[in-house]
Coordinates of C-alpha atoms in Angstrom, one line a residue:
X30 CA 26.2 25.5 -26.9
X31 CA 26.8 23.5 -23.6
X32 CA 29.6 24.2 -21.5
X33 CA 31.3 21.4 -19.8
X34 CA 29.1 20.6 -17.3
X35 CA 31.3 18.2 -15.4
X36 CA 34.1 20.1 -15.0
X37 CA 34.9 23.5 -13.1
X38 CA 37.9 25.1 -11.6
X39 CA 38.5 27.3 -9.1
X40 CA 40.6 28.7 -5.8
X41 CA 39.4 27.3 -2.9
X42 CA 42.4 28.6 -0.6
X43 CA 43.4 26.3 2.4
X44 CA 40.1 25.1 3.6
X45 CA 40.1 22.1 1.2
X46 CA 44.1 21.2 2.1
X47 CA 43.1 20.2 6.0
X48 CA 40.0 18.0 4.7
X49 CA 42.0 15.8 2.1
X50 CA 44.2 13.6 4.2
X51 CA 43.4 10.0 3.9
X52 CA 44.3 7.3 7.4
X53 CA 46.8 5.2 7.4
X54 CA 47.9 2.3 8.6
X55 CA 51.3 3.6 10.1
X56 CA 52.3 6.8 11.3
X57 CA 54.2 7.2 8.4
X58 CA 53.0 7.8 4.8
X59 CA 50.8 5.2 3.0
X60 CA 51.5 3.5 -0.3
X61 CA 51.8 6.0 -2.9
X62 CA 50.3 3.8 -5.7
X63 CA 47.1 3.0 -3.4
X64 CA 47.5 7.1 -2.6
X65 CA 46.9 8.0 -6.0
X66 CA 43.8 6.5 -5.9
X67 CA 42.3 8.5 -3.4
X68 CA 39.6 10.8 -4.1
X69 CA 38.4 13.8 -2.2
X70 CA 34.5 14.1 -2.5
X71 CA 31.0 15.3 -1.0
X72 CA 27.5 14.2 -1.6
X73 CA 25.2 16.7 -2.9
X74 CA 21.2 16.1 -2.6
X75 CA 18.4 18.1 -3.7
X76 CA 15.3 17.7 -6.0
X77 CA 14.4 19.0 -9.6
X78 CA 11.6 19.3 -11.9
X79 CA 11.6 18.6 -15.1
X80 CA 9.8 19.7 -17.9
X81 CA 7.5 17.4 -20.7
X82 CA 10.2 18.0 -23.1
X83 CA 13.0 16.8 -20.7
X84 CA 14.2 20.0 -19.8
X85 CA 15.2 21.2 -16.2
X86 CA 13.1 24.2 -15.0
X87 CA 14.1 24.0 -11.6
X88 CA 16.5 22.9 -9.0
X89 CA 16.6 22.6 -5.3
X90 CA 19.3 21.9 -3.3
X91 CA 19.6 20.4 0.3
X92 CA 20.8 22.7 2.8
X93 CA 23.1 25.1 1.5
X94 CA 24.4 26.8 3.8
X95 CA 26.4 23.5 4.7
X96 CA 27.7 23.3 1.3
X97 CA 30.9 25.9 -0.7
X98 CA 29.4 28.4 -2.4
X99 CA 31.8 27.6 -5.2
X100 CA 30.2 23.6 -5.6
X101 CA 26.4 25.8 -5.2
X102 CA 27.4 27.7 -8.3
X103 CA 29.0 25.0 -10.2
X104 CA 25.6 22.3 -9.8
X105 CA 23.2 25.1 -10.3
X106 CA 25.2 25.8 -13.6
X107 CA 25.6 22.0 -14.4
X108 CA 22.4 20.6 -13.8
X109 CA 20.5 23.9 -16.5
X110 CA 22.4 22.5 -18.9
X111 CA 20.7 18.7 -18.9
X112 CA 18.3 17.1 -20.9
X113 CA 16.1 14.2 -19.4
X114 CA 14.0 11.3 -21.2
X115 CA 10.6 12.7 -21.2
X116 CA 8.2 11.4 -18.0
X117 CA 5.4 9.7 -19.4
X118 CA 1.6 9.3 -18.4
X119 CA -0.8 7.4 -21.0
X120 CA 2.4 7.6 -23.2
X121 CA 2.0 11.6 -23.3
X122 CA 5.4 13.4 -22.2
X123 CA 3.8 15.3 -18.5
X124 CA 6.3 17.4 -15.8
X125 CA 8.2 15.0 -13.6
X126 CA 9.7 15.8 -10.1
X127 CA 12.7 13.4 -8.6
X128 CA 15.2 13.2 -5.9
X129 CA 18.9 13.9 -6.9
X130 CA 22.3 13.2 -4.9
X131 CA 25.7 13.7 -6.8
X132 CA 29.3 12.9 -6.0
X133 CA 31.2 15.9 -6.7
X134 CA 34.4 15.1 -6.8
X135 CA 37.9 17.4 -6.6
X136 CA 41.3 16.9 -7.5
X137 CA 44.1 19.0 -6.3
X138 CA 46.2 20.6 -9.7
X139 CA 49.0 23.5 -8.9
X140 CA 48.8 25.5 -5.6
X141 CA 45.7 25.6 -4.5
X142 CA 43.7 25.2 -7.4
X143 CA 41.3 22.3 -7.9
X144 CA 39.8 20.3 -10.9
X145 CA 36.0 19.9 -9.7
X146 CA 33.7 17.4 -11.6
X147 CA 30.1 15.5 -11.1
X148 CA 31.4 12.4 -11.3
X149 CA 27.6 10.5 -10.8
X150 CA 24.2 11.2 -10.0
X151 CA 21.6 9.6 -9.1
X152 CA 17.9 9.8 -9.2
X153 CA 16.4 7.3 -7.4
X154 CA 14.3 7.6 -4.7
X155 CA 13.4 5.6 -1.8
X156 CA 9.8 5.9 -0.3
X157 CA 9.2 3.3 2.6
X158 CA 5.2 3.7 2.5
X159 CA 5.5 3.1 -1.2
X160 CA 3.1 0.1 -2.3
X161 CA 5.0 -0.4 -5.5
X162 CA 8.5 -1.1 -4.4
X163 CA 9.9 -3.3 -1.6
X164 CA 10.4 -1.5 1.2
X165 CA 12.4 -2.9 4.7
X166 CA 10.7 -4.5 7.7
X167 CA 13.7 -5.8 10.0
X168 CA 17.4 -4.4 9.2
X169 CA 19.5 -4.9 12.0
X170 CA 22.8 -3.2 11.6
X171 CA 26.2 -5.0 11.4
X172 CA 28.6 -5.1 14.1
X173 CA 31.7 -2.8 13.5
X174 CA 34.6 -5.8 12.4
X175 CA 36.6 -6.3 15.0
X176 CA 39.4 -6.5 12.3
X177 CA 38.7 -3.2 10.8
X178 CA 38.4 -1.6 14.3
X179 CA 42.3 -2.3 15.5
X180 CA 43.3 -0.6 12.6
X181 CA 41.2 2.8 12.3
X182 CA 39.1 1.6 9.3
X183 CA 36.3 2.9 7.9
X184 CA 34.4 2.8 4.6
X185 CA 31.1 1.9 2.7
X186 CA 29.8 -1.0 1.5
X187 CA 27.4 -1.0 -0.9
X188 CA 25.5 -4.4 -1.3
X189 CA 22.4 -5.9 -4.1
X190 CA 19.8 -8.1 -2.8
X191 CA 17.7 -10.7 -4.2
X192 CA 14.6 -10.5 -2.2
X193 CA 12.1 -13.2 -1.9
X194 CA 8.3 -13.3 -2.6
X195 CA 8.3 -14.0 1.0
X196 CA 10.0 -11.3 1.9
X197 CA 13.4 -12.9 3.1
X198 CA 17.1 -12.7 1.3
X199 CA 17.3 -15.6 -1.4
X200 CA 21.0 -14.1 -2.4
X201 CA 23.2 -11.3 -1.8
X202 CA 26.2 -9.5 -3.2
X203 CA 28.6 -6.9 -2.3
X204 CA 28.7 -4.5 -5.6
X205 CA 31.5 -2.3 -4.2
X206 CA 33.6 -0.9 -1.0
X207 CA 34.7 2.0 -0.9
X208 CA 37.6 3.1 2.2
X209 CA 38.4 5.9 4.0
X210 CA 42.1 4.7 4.9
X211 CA 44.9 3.6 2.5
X212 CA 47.2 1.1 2.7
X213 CA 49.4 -1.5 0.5
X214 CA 47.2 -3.0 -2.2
X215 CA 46.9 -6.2 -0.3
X216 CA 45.6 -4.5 3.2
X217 CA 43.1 -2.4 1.2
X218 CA 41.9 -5.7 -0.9
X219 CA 41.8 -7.3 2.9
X220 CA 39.9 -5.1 4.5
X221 CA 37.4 -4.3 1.2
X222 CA 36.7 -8.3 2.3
X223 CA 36.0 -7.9 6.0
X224 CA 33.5 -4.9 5.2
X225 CA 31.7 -7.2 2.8
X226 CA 31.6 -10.3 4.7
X227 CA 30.4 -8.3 7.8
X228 CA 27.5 -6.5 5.1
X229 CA 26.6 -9.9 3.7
X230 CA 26.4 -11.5 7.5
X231 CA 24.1 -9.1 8.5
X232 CA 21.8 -8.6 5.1
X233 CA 21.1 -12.3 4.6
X234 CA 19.1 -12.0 8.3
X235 CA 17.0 -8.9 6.9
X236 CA 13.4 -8.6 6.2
X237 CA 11.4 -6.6 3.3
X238 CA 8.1 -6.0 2.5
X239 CA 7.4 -7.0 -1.2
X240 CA 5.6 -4.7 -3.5
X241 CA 1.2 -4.7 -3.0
X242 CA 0.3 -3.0 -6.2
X243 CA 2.1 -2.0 -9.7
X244 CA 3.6 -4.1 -12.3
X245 CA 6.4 -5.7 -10.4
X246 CA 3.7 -7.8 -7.8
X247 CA 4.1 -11.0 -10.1
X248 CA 7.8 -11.0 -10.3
X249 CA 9.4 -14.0 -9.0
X250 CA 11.9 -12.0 -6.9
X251 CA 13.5 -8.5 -6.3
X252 CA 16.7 -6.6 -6.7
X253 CA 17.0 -4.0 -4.4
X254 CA 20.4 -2.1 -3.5
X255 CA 21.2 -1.1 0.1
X256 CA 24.8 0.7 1.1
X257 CA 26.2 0.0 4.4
X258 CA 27.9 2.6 6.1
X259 CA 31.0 1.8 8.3
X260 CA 32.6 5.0 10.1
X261 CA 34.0 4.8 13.9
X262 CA 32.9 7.9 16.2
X263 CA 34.6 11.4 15.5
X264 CA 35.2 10.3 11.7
X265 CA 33.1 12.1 9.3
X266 CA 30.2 9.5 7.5
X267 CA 28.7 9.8 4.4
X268 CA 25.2 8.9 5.8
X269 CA 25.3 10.8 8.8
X270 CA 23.4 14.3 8.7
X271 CA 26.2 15.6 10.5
X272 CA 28.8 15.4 7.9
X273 CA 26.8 16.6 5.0
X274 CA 28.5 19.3 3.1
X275 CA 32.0 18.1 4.3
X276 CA 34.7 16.6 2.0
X277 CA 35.5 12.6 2.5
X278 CA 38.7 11.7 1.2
X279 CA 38.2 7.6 0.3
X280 CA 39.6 4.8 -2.0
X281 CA 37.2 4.0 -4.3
X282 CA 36.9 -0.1 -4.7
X283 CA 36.2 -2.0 -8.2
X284 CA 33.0 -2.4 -9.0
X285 CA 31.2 -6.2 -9.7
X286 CA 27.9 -7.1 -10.8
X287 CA 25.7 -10.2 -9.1
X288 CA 25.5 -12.4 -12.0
X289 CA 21.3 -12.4 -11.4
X290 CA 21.4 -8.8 -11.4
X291 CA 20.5 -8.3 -15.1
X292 CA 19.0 -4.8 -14.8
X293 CA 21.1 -1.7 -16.8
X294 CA 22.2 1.6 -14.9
X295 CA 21.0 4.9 -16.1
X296 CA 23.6 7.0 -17.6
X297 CA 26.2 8.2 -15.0
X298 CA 24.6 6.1 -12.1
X299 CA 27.3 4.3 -9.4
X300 CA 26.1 2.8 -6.2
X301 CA 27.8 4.9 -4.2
X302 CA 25.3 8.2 -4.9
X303 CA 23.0 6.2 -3.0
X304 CA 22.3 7.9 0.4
X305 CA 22.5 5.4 3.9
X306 CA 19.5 4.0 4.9
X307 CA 17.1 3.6 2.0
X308 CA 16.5 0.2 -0.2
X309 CA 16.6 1.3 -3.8
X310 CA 15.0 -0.7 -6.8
X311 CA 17.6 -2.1 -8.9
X312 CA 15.5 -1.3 -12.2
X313 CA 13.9 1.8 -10.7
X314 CA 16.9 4.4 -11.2
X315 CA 14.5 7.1 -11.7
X316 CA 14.2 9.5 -15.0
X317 CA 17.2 8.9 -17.3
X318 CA 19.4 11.6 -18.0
X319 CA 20.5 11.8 -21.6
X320 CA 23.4 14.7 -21.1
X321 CA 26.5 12.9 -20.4
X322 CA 27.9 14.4 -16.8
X323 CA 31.6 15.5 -18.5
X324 CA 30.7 16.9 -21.6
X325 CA 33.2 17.4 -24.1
X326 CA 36.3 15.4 -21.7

């Protein structure tokens, strides 16, 4: 019988309290309704291998020593508990090995105790030697928005591309920001804009390389996904090696499809697993997990 492998609680003591204070835009305290909305979460990475009948046999995660021994316990005891769709070679079920980041996400209940869940995971991978996937040849970063800047703004945006047989970018779309500052529901909706229209500015100039071999040569275009990092100097970042293993309190943003994106995510996929700096096959989400990440509510 499974335990609920997306939720854990424990005492964390004060550590946690100094980490989960979201900017503002004043000195005073932001909007509580936007406030409500923020969560407190780190990214997770490792790799595990699963067996032909879609069992996990083992688990590997990314530095931990940079990570609470509490989330180490809860992952290792999360991720035993799933179930994968079977790899398949010459339509025989054979071991599979794939990358894994998750969000783990925590949320402060009475004193210091805290309600800790997986809230997505991820398993795609991103290999820029790979023949069978596009794969970037010239992605010059944005500039920081000058907008954004004034006011101590950071956040992620996290865009989907529609890459040409020549390699260049027939379309883009912003799929989601997420913030690490709060502010009235019209600032955040704002500055969620600037962050995109900066992204989109700067992605429509990029460069890829389109797949050499495989099944997806012929297509007439590709859908890739690329996040966009935004974080001024001394704040932590999600795709920075330096902050890994730290909590990031942010603001979420509402997710939107591209109306030509037509491929479907694997269960408990968002794009915001997806780790800074790779390009990421729309309809290459890696093995599909078939164990919901909150079992049971």
């Amino acid at each position: 019988m499974h335990r609920k492998s997306g939720i854990s609680m424990w005492r964390w003591g004060s550590l946690l309290l100094a980490l989960f204070a979201a900017t503002t835009f004043a000195a005073g305290a932001g909007p509580g309704a936007v406030r409500k909305q923020v969560e407190n979460s780190l990214l997770v990475t490792g790799k595990i291998d699963i067996e032909p009948d879609g069992a996990v046999s083992a688990l590997a995660i990314d530095r931990e020593d940079r990570l609470p021994e509490g989330v180490i316990r809860f992952v290792r005891d999360s991720v035993k508990q799933w179930k994968f769709e079977p790899a398949l070679r010459d339509g025989k079920p054979v071991p599979a090995r794939a990358p894994m980041t998750l969000r783990i996400v925590a949320k402060r209940q009475q004193g210091d105790s805290y309600q800790v869940e997986i809230r997505h995971a991820s398993f795609a991978a991103y290999d820029p030697k790979d023949p069978r996937a596009v794969t970037s040849l010239k992605m010059a970063p944005p500039s920081y928005p000058e907008a954004a800047y004034r006011v101590g703004a950071s956040g992620s945006a996290y865009l989907v591309l529609k890459v040409a047989r020549d390699g260049s970018v027939a379309d883009a779309a912003v799929e989601q920001v997420n913030l690490r500052i709060v502010g009235s529901e019209s600032e955040m909706k704002k500055l969620r804009e600037i962050f995109a229209q900066s992204a989109l500015a700067a992605a429509r100039k990029w460069t890829f390389r389109p797949p050499t071999e495989g099944e997806d040569v012929s297509k007439p275009y590709w859908a890739v996904r690329v996040p966009v990092n935004y974080s001024l100097r001394d704040q932590p970042n999600e795709g920075m090696d330096s902050s890994y293993g730290h909590w990031i309190s942010y603001v979420p943003g509402p997710r939107a499809r591209a109306p030509w994106d037509t491929g479907k995510d694997a269960s408990g996929f968002s794009p915001d697993t997806l780790s800074a700096g790779g390009v990421y096959m729309v309809d290459n989400n890696g093995p599909r997990l078939l164990t919901p990440l909150q079992q049971g509510g």
